[in-house]
Each structure stands twice: as structure tokens, then as C-alpha cells.
Amino acid sequence: MTGPHDKVWAHAPGKLILSGEHSVLYGMPALAIAVARYTEVSFQPLGLGEGLKTAFENLSSGEYYPLKLLSQFKSSLDQRFDQFTRGELDVHKILTRPDDLAVYTLASLLHDNLATSRSAIPGIGAMNSKLAPGQLASRSELPIGAGMGSSAAIVAATTVLFENLLERPKTLEERYERVRFCERLKHGRAGPIDAAAVVRGGLVRAGETGIAAPELPSDHGLLTGKGWYWVLHGRPESTTGECVSAVKAEHARNDALWQRFGDCTTAFLTAIASGHDPDDAISENQRLLEMIGVAPDLCQTFIRQIEVIGGAAKICGAGSVRGDFGGVVLVHLEDHDKMALFMSGYPQMQWSALRLASTGAEMGKAPDHSSNGASS
């Protein structure tokens, strides 16, 4: 248990899906990488008061959650999710405040404690006397709603933080399942790949056989940061949940289409594991995303321009079903000078070398990676 003024931190990396977004929800494999850009979550007991105050940088102006009502709060969101699954509620209406997802994660952990501990105290202390009133804060380097796993990262970091505070440590598998369970409220349907990347770190593959950590040559660009980039093309106008719902409505039963996605992911992994050029697989994956309607025209134009200068690129998240922006784009281009010159034509876009985070969510502040040379 923390002292009256102690602040404790946990952090989790972001992620990029290299191949298999959307199709992973239909039984196909997906490949993702944990990215060395982080979300940090902290908790500081305040001593006075009867609730949690939130302070989520660049996300909200702060909210107040009475501790004695956290169980009721969790139940209300579970009910909204049930309404969504019955088609009675739009996915973006499950969570009504930006802070709700992190607080739901805490309430979910506390509910576990209540179920397993006879000494849990109802009322103040919110189902467990180890939790005091205090401030739950967060700051993040990840763009919100752009395909870099911001929601999975905040759930993972919050989970690790309160596992420690409540003295209820979990295995990696249990933590992974927790992130998937909580993130379903954000997207309506939470696939395995986001949770696996932010919990485990490194390169992860999700498929019918479970989660695996493929090995890469020690000098591979995904490990060294050479030749691989992420570009924030622009924040999508539609949420991940909306994209998932739209794709499901149009393509859920198209088994042949999803098999093409699966073959593309297999080809991508085979290429990078053997040190060969993955550009054909990257481009094929992009064309498939265009087929299912999640690649806005302006984003397609940007990607074609990357191809003209000798690179390959693709949307790395859910994309968007309206507007001009597709979120984060993965770029493979060996010539850094050529990439820098090309991006000088897009001064409004944030971009950087893609750098792997070797570890997933854990206690403490995020590693200092100020020397990574991020561009904006």
C-alpha cells in the first residue's frame, strides 16, 4: 500500500499492426509490433475525499468518480455493452467520457478482488480497503484514435498499476485477457493483436494457435529502426468501433476475402523473418484494406506517392469509413534521405523511424527515448 503522498507509475507501449487488421477478427493471423512510444498512468493518494479524480493529459478536463459507486459504474457500462451486442446502442455510445475506459479497468480489477477476498470492505474503498481516494492521471505520446493502440495501452498500464497497488499480480496471459475484456467497450469487438502487443512487447503474431513471438534477424530494420517509419496521416473521422461495425456489415461472410488477408500476413512474416523484401505483401495488404472501404482517397493518394519513390506503405489500424484521413501509415523505404525529402512536402504530418519496444506494460515511468530522433 502506498503512503499518503506517494505517487506510483506504470507504462505501456503503443503498437502498429504490420498486417492483418480487421481480418484478425475473422480467424486470420495478424502481425504487430510494440512501438517505443508510451502511455503512462499514475496514482497518488490524496487522503481526503471519497473518490477518484482523473487528470488525463490531452484527453479530458478531468472527471470525478465516487469510490462507493465504482461497482455500479462497471455494471452500467456492462449493460451498455450488452445493448450494443443486441443492436440497441451504437458502439461510440458505450463510453460517454474519455476517462471511462481507465476507470472501468480499475473497477474490473476491484470486482475481481471482491469475488476472491472475504475481507473486502464495501462502500468507501470501492470493494477493497487497499484503495484510497486519490488522483488517477495519465499522459501519452500516442495519438488518440489513430491506430497506435492508445486505448489498449491505457488499459494495460492501468492494469499493471493497480495489480501492484492491490497486491493482486497477474500472469501475462491474465493481463492479456484483461486488456481484451476492457477494450471491448471501446471498439465493440476487441481482437487479440492490440492486447498482445502492449502486454508482451516486441513482435507478436496472433492466430488460431494463440500468441507467438516470431524471431527476426538481429540486424533487421524493425529492430534497428532503419528503413521503417510510421506517419500520422491524420486522425480518422470514424472510430475503430465504427469501422469494425461497417466492415462486418458488408464483408463478414466473405471467407475468400479474409483468406486473402491471411495469406498476405503469412507472406509478410515469411519475408521479414528471412530478411527478404516485404514490399509486395505490404502493398497487397493496402489494396485489400481499400477493397473493404477503410482507406480514404486522400490516404490512398499519399500511399501511391510513397510507392512512386520506391517504397511501400499501408494503413496500420482500422482506417476510416469517412473523411480524408486514415490514421497511422506504415512506410518501408530503405533510403532515409529520400524519406526525409518526401516528408518535407508534408510539414503538417508527424512521422518518425519505427522503433520496437522490447517489453510490454510494466511498473515505473516510461523509458527515455529522446534520442530516437522523432520527427514532426
Short mmCIF file of C-alpha atoms in Angstrom, two decimals:
data_model
loop_
_atom_site.label_atom_id
_atom_site.label_comp_id
_atom_site.label_asym_id
_atom_site.label_seq_id
_atom_site.Cartn_x
_atom_site.Cartn_y
_atom_site.Cartn_z
CA MET A 1 0.00 0.00 0.00
CA THR A 2 1.28 3.46 -0.86
CA GLY A 3 1.91 6.20 1.66
CA PRO A 4 -0.28 9.30 1.89
CA HIS A 5 1.75 11.27 -0.66
CA ASP A 6 3.39 8.55 -2.74
CA LYS A 7 2.80 8.63 -6.48
CA VAL A 8 3.31 5.41 -8.40
CA TRP A 9 3.60 4.95 -12.15
CA ALA A 10 3.12 2.29 -14.78
CA HIS A 11 3.55 2.48 -18.54
CA ALA A 12 2.72 0.57 -21.70
CA PRO A 13 3.95 0.89 -25.30
CA GLY A 14 1.86 1.64 -28.32
CA LYS A 15 1.57 -0.73 -31.25
CA LEU A 16 1.40 -0.87 -35.02
CA ILE A 17 -0.32 -3.67 -36.89
CA LEU A 18 2.03 -4.72 -39.66
CA SER A 19 -0.53 -6.98 -41.31
CA GLY A 20 -3.94 -8.44 -40.55
CA GLU A 21 -6.03 -5.59 -39.19
CA HIS A 22 -9.75 -6.35 -39.47
CA SER A 23 -9.12 -9.91 -40.73
CA VAL A 24 -7.88 -10.99 -37.29
CA LEU A 25 -11.50 -10.66 -36.16
CA TYR A 26 -12.42 -13.35 -38.71
CA GLY A 27 -9.95 -16.00 -37.66
CA MET A 28 -6.97 -14.92 -39.75
CA PRO A 29 -3.47 -14.31 -38.36
CA ALA A 30 -2.21 -10.81 -37.59
CA LEU A 31 1.25 -9.42 -37.04
CA ALA A 32 2.02 -6.40 -34.87
CA ILE A 33 4.94 -4.63 -33.27
CA ALA A 34 5.11 -2.82 -29.95
CA VAL A 35 6.33 0.72 -30.57
CA ALA A 36 8.64 2.69 -28.27
CA ARG A 37 6.13 5.46 -27.71
CA TYR A 38 4.34 5.17 -24.41
CA THR A 39 1.30 5.86 -22.30
CA GLU A 40 1.99 6.45 -18.60
CA VAL A 41 -0.61 6.13 -15.83
CA SER A 42 -0.06 7.29 -12.25
CA PHE A 43 -1.96 7.16 -8.97
CA GLN A 44 -1.44 9.42 -5.96
CA PRO A 45 -3.45 9.00 -2.75
CA LEU A 46 -4.96 12.31 -1.61
CA GLY A 47 -6.09 11.33 1.87
CA LEU A 48 -9.25 13.42 1.80
CA GLY A 49 -12.36 12.83 -0.24
CA GLU A 50 -14.32 9.77 -1.23
CA GLY A 51 -13.45 9.25 -4.83
CA LEU A 52 -11.07 9.30 -7.77
CA LYS A 53 -10.13 12.48 -9.55
CA THR A 54 -8.84 11.99 -13.07
CA ALA A 55 -6.28 14.14 -14.86
CA PHE A 56 -5.71 12.73 -18.33
CA GLU A 57 -3.40 14.99 -20.34
CA ASN A 58 -4.63 15.83 -23.85
CA LEU A 59 -7.69 13.66 -23.29
CA SER A 60 -10.12 15.42 -20.96
CA SER A 61 -10.50 18.23 -18.43
CA GLY A 62 -10.84 15.66 -15.62
CA GLU A 63 -13.72 13.80 -14.01
CA TYR A 64 -14.73 12.65 -10.52
CA TYR A 65 -15.72 9.06 -9.73
CA PRO A 66 -17.05 8.23 -6.23
CA LEU A 67 -15.34 5.08 -4.98
CA LYS A 68 -18.52 3.70 -3.46
CA LEU A 69 -20.18 3.82 -6.89
CA LEU A 70 -17.47 2.09 -8.92
CA SER A 71 -19.28 -1.24 -8.83
CA GLN A 72 -22.44 0.44 -10.11
CA PHE A 73 -20.39 2.28 -12.74
CA LYS A 74 -18.93 -1.01 -14.00
CA SER A 75 -22.37 -2.61 -14.15
CA SER A 76 -23.80 0.31 -16.14
CA LEU A 77 -21.08 0.02 -18.79
CA ASP A 78 -21.51 -3.75 -18.96
CA GLN A 79 -25.21 -3.15 -19.57
CA ARG A 80 -24.45 -0.67 -22.35
CA PHE A 81 -22.17 -3.22 -23.98
CA ASP A 82 -24.97 -5.77 -23.83
CA GLN A 83 -27.26 -3.22 -25.51
CA PHE A 84 -24.64 -2.80 -28.24
CA THR A 85 -24.41 -6.55 -28.84
CA ARG A 86 -28.21 -6.63 -29.21
CA GLY A 87 -28.07 -3.83 -31.78
CA GLU A 88 -29.78 -1.34 -29.48
CA LEU A 89 -26.85 1.05 -29.00
CA ASP A 90 -24.13 2.46 -31.26
CA VAL A 91 -20.62 1.42 -30.28
CA HIS A 92 -19.44 5.01 -29.72
CA LYS A 93 -22.14 5.46 -27.07
CA ILE A 94 -20.89 2.69 -24.75
CA LEU A 95 -18.31 5.00 -23.18
CA THR A 96 -19.61 8.52 -22.58
CA ARG A 97 -16.45 10.16 -21.20
CA PRO A 98 -12.82 9.81 -22.34
CA ASP A 99 -11.76 8.81 -18.81
CA ASP A 100 -14.29 5.98 -18.52
CA LEU A 101 -12.11 3.24 -20.02
CA ALA A 102 -9.28 3.55 -17.47
CA VAL A 103 -11.70 3.80 -14.55
CA TYR A 104 -13.65 0.79 -15.85
CA THR A 105 -10.35 -1.12 -15.91
CA LEU A 106 -9.80 -0.28 -12.23
CA ALA A 107 -13.40 -1.19 -11.35
CA SER A 108 -12.98 -4.51 -13.15
CA LEU A 109 -9.87 -5.33 -11.11
CA LEU A 110 -11.63 -4.34 -7.90
CA HIS A 111 -14.53 -6.58 -8.82
CA ASP A 112 -12.08 -9.48 -9.06
CA ASN A 113 -10.85 -8.67 -5.55
CA LEU A 114 -14.38 -8.61 -4.23
CA ALA A 115 -15.04 -12.03 -5.72
CA THR A 116 -11.89 -13.58 -4.26
CA SER A 117 -11.44 -11.83 -0.92
CA ARG A 118 -13.69 -12.27 2.11
CA SER A 119 -12.09 -9.24 3.76
CA ALA A 120 -13.19 -6.79 1.09
CA ILE A 121 -14.94 -3.81 2.58
CA PRO A 122 -17.94 -2.40 0.68
CA GLY A 123 -18.60 1.31 0.39
CA ILE A 124 -15.63 3.66 0.69
CA GLY A 125 -12.62 1.80 -0.58
CA ALA A 126 -14.67 0.59 -3.53
CA MET A 127 -14.73 -3.10 -2.77
CA ASN A 128 -11.18 -3.22 -1.43
CA SER A 129 -9.73 -1.37 1.55
CA LYS A 130 -6.31 -1.11 -0.12
CA LEU A 131 -7.53 1.63 -2.46
CA ALA A 132 -7.63 5.14 -1.05
CA PRO A 133 -9.21 8.23 -2.59
CA GLY A 134 -6.75 9.85 -4.92
CA GLN A 135 -5.85 11.15 -8.35
CA LEU A 136 -5.59 8.88 -11.38
CA ALA A 137 -3.52 10.64 -14.02
CA SER A 138 -2.28 9.79 -17.48
CA ARG A 139 -0.08 11.23 -20.18
CA SER A 140 0.66 9.74 -23.55
CA GLU A 141 2.91 10.07 -26.58
CA LEU A 142 0.37 8.15 -28.65
CA PRO A 143 -2.08 9.93 -30.93
CA ILE A 144 -5.65 9.17 -29.90
CA GLY A 145 -7.80 7.14 -32.26
CA ALA A 146 -5.19 6.86 -35.00
CA GLY A 147 -4.18 3.19 -34.97
CA MET A 148 -1.31 3.19 -32.48
CA GLY A 149 -3.09 1.34 -29.69
CA SER A 150 -3.81 4.26 -27.37
CA SER A 151 -6.81 2.60 -25.73
CA ALA A 152 -5.07 -0.77 -25.29
CA ALA A 153 -2.03 0.99 -23.80
CA ILE A 154 -4.03 2.89 -21.19
CA VAL A 155 -5.87 -0.29 -20.18
CA ALA A 156 -2.60 -2.24 -19.93
CA ALA A 157 -0.82 0.46 -17.92
CA THR A 158 -3.81 0.88 -15.57
CA THR A 159 -3.99 -2.88 -15.09
CA VAL A 160 -0.32 -3.18 -14.15
CA LEU A 161 -0.52 -0.16 -11.85
CA PHE A 162 -3.43 -1.45 -9.80
CA GLU A 163 -2.25 -5.05 -9.82
CA ASN A 164 0.66 -3.63 -7.84
CA LEU A 165 -1.38 -1.35 -5.59
CA LEU A 166 -3.96 -4.01 -4.79
CA GLU A 167 -1.31 -6.70 -4.40
CA ARG A 168 -3.06 -8.94 -6.93
CA PRO A 169 -0.35 -9.75 -9.53
CA LYS A 170 -1.44 -11.39 -12.76
CA THR A 171 0.30 -13.55 -15.32
CA LEU A 172 0.93 -12.21 -18.81
CA GLU A 173 -1.95 -14.33 -20.08
CA GLU A 174 -4.32 -12.99 -17.43
CA ARG A 175 -3.21 -9.43 -18.17
CA TYR A 176 -3.72 -10.00 -21.89
CA GLU A 177 -7.24 -11.27 -21.29
CA ARG A 178 -7.96 -8.27 -19.04
CA VAL A 179 -6.94 -5.82 -21.74
CA ARG A 180 -9.12 -7.56 -24.32
CA PHE A 181 -12.07 -7.67 -21.91
CA CYS A 182 -11.91 -3.98 -21.07
CA GLU A 183 -11.09 -2.74 -24.57
CA ARG A 184 -14.23 -4.33 -25.98
CA LEU A 185 -16.09 -1.29 -24.62
CA LYS A 186 -14.08 1.00 -26.89
CA HIS A 187 -14.26 -0.93 -30.13
CA GLY A 188 -17.25 -3.22 -29.69
CA ARG A 189 -15.12 -6.21 -30.54
CA ALA A 190 -11.55 -6.48 -29.31
CA GLY A 191 -9.23 -8.65 -31.35
CA PRO A 192 -6.18 -10.30 -29.81
CA ILE A 193 -3.39 -8.39 -31.52
CA ASP A 194 -3.54 -4.99 -29.76
CA ALA A 195 -3.63 -6.57 -26.32
CA ALA A 196 -0.79 -8.97 -27.14
CA ALA A 197 1.50 -6.19 -28.38
CA VAL A 198 1.04 -3.78 -25.47
CA VAL A 199 1.19 -6.51 -22.82
CA ARG A 200 4.10 -8.53 -24.19
CA GLY A 201 6.13 -6.04 -26.22
CA GLY A 202 8.30 -6.94 -29.21
CA LEU A 203 6.96 -8.55 -32.38
CA VAL A 204 3.82 -10.62 -31.89
CA ARG A 205 1.73 -12.88 -34.07
CA ALA A 206 -1.85 -13.74 -33.20
CA GLY A 207 -3.60 -16.66 -34.86
CA GLU A 208 -5.55 -19.86 -34.36
CA THR A 209 -2.66 -21.35 -32.40
CA GLY A 210 -2.57 -18.41 -29.99
CA ILE A 211 0.04 -15.72 -29.45
CA ALA A 212 3.61 -16.20 -30.64
CA ALA A 213 6.78 -14.08 -30.71
CA PRO A 214 8.42 -14.57 -34.13
CA GLU A 215 12.16 -14.12 -34.32
CA LEU A 216 13.84 -11.67 -36.66
CA PRO A 217 17.45 -11.45 -37.90
CA SER A 218 19.43 -9.45 -35.33
CA ASP A 219 20.17 -6.71 -37.85
CA HIS A 220 16.62 -6.39 -39.16
CA GLY A 221 15.35 -2.86 -39.71
CA LEU A 222 12.36 -3.45 -37.44
CA LEU A 223 14.88 -3.94 -34.61
CA THR A 224 17.37 -1.26 -35.60
CA GLY A 225 14.91 1.40 -36.73
CA LYS A 226 16.39 1.58 -40.24
CA GLY A 227 14.17 1.72 -43.29
CA TRP A 228 10.86 1.56 -41.40
CA TYR A 229 8.70 4.53 -40.45
CA TRP A 230 5.31 5.50 -39.14
CA VAL A 231 3.49 8.56 -40.45
CA LEU A 232 0.44 10.12 -38.84
CA HIS A 233 -1.52 10.87 -41.98
CA GLY A 234 -4.31 12.45 -39.93
CA ARG A 235 -6.80 11.44 -37.29
CA PRO A 236 -9.66 9.40 -38.78
CA GLU A 237 -13.14 10.87 -38.56
CA SER A 238 -14.64 7.48 -37.71
CA THR A 239 -13.71 5.42 -34.67
CA THR A 240 -12.28 1.91 -34.69
CA GLY A 241 -15.61 0.62 -33.44
CA GLU A 242 -17.48 2.28 -36.29
CA CYS A 243 -15.03 0.86 -38.85
CA VAL A 244 -15.29 -2.63 -37.40
CA SER A 245 -19.10 -2.44 -37.49
CA ALA A 246 -19.15 -1.12 -41.08
CA VAL A 247 -16.78 -3.83 -42.32
CA LYS A 248 -18.78 -6.51 -40.53
CA ALA A 249 -22.00 -5.35 -42.16
CA GLU A 250 -20.52 -5.53 -45.68
CA HIS A 251 -17.92 -8.30 -45.58
CA ALA A 252 -18.35 -10.55 -42.54
CA ARG A 253 -19.29 -13.62 -44.62
CA ASN A 254 -16.72 -13.15 -47.36
CA ASP A 255 -14.44 -16.02 -46.37
CA ALA A 256 -12.39 -15.77 -49.56
CA LEU A 257 -11.57 -12.13 -48.82
CA TRP A 258 -10.42 -12.90 -45.30
CA GLN A 259 -8.31 -15.78 -46.59
CA ARG A 260 -6.55 -13.31 -48.90
CA PHE A 261 -5.77 -11.18 -45.86
CA GLY A 262 -4.45 -14.25 -44.07
CA ASP A 263 -2.22 -15.24 -46.99
CA CYS A 264 -0.89 -11.70 -47.11
CA THR A 265 0.06 -11.79 -43.41
CA THR A 266 1.81 -15.13 -43.87
CA ALA A 267 3.78 -13.73 -46.81
CA PHE A 268 4.72 -10.63 -44.81
CA LEU A 269 6.02 -12.68 -41.88
CA THR A 270 7.91 -15.09 -44.15
CA ALA A 271 9.63 -12.16 -45.87
CA ILE A 272 10.77 -10.32 -42.75
CA ALA A 273 11.79 -13.49 -40.89
CA SER A 274 14.05 -14.45 -43.81
CA GLY A 275 15.38 -10.95 -44.33
CA HIS A 276 13.68 -10.58 -47.72
CA ASP A 277 11.80 -7.64 -49.16
CA PRO A 278 8.20 -7.49 -47.80
CA ASP A 279 7.02 -4.70 -50.13
CA ASP A 280 4.71 -6.90 -52.21
CA ALA A 281 2.93 -8.09 -49.08
CA ILE A 282 2.66 -4.53 -47.74
CA SER A 283 1.14 -3.28 -50.98
CA GLU A 284 -1.23 -6.23 -51.24
CA ASN A 285 -2.42 -5.62 -47.68
CA GLN A 286 -3.11 -1.98 -48.56
CA ARG A 287 -5.14 -2.95 -51.63
CA LEU A 288 -7.23 -5.30 -49.51
CA LEU A 289 -7.92 -2.51 -47.00
CA GLU A 290 -9.07 -0.38 -49.90
CA MET A 291 -11.40 -3.16 -51.00
CA ILE A 292 -13.17 -3.24 -47.63
CA GLY A 293 -13.65 0.52 -47.69
CA VAL A 294 -11.43 1.75 -44.84
CA ALA A 295 -8.80 3.64 -46.86
CA PRO A 296 -9.87 7.24 -47.61
CA ASP A 297 -8.99 8.58 -51.06
CA LEU A 298 -6.53 11.18 -49.77
CA CYS A 299 -4.69 8.49 -47.82
CA GLN A 300 -4.59 6.27 -50.89
CA THR A 301 -3.01 9.11 -52.85
CA PHE A 302 -0.35 9.59 -50.19
CA ILE A 303 0.48 5.87 -50.25
CA ARG A 304 0.71 5.80 -54.06
CA GLN A 305 3.23 8.66 -53.87
CA ILE A 306 5.35 6.59 -51.46
CA GLU A 307 5.26 3.76 -54.00
CA VAL A 308 6.37 6.08 -56.81
CA ILE A 309 9.60 6.92 -54.96
CA GLY A 310 10.40 3.24 -54.42
CA GLY A 311 8.77 2.45 -51.07
CA ALA A 312 5.73 0.56 -49.84
CA ALA A 313 3.09 1.76 -47.41
CA LYS A 314 -0.19 0.76 -45.80
CA ILE A 315 -2.71 1.87 -43.22
CA CYS A 316 -1.84 0.33 -39.85
CA GLY A 317 -5.10 0.42 -37.94
CA ALA A 318 -8.83 0.37 -38.53
CA GLY A 319 -8.60 3.17 -41.11
CA SER A 320 -11.71 5.27 -41.63
CA VAL A 321 -15.04 4.88 -43.38
CA ARG A 322 -15.47 8.63 -43.88
CA GLY A 323 -13.38 11.75 -44.22
CA ASP A 324 -9.91 12.18 -45.70
CA PHE A 325 -7.55 10.73 -43.09
CA GLY A 326 -6.57 7.13 -42.46
CA GLY A 327 -4.65 7.34 -39.20
CA VAL A 328 -1.16 5.93 -38.91
CA VAL A 329 0.56 4.66 -42.06
CA LEU A 330 3.45 2.18 -42.08
CA VAL A 331 6.20 3.02 -44.58
CA HIS A 332 9.06 0.80 -45.72
CA LEU A 333 11.72 2.77 -47.59
CA GLU A 334 15.41 1.95 -47.28
CA ASP A 335 16.71 5.38 -48.30
CA HIS A 336 16.32 7.68 -45.28
CA ASP A 337 17.33 10.81 -47.20
CA LYS A 338 14.63 10.09 -49.76
CA MET A 339 12.08 9.62 -46.97
CA ALA A 340 13.09 12.87 -45.29
CA LEU A 341 12.89 14.77 -48.57
CA PHE A 342 9.48 13.29 -49.35
CA MET A 343 8.09 14.15 -45.91
CA SER A 344 9.39 17.71 -46.19
CA GLY A 345 6.48 18.15 -48.56
CA TYR A 346 4.10 17.29 -45.72
CA PRO A 347 5.19 19.58 -42.86
CA GLN A 348 1.82 19.13 -41.12
CA MET A 349 2.33 15.38 -40.65
CA GLN A 350 4.09 13.84 -37.68
CA TRP A 351 6.44 10.99 -38.57
CA SER A 352 9.36 9.04 -37.15
CA ALA A 353 11.51 5.98 -37.53
CA LEU A 354 9.68 2.90 -36.28
CA ARG A 355 11.40 1.67 -33.13
CA LEU A 356 10.46 -1.57 -31.42
CA ALA A 357 9.65 -1.66 -27.71
CA SER A 358 11.15 -4.90 -26.42
CA THR A 359 9.00 -5.01 -23.27
CA GLY A 360 5.31 -4.52 -22.65
CA ALA A 361 3.37 -2.90 -19.84
CA GLU A 362 5.27 -2.65 -16.56
CA MET A 363 5.67 -0.55 -13.43
CA GLY A 364 7.61 2.71 -13.46
CA LYS A 365 7.84 5.65 -15.79
CA ALA A 366 8.34 5.06 -19.48
CA PRO A 367 11.91 4.70 -20.79
CA ASP A 368 13.56 7.85 -22.07
CA HIS A 369 13.84 7.54 -25.81
CA SER A 370 14.50 11.20 -26.57
CA SER A 371 17.49 10.13 -28.67
CA ASN A 372 15.25 8.25 -31.10
CA GLY A 373 15.15 11.23 -33.43
CA ALA A 374 11.40 11.53 -33.73
CA SER A 375 10.30 13.98 -36.39
CA SER A 376 7.19 16.10 -36.57
#
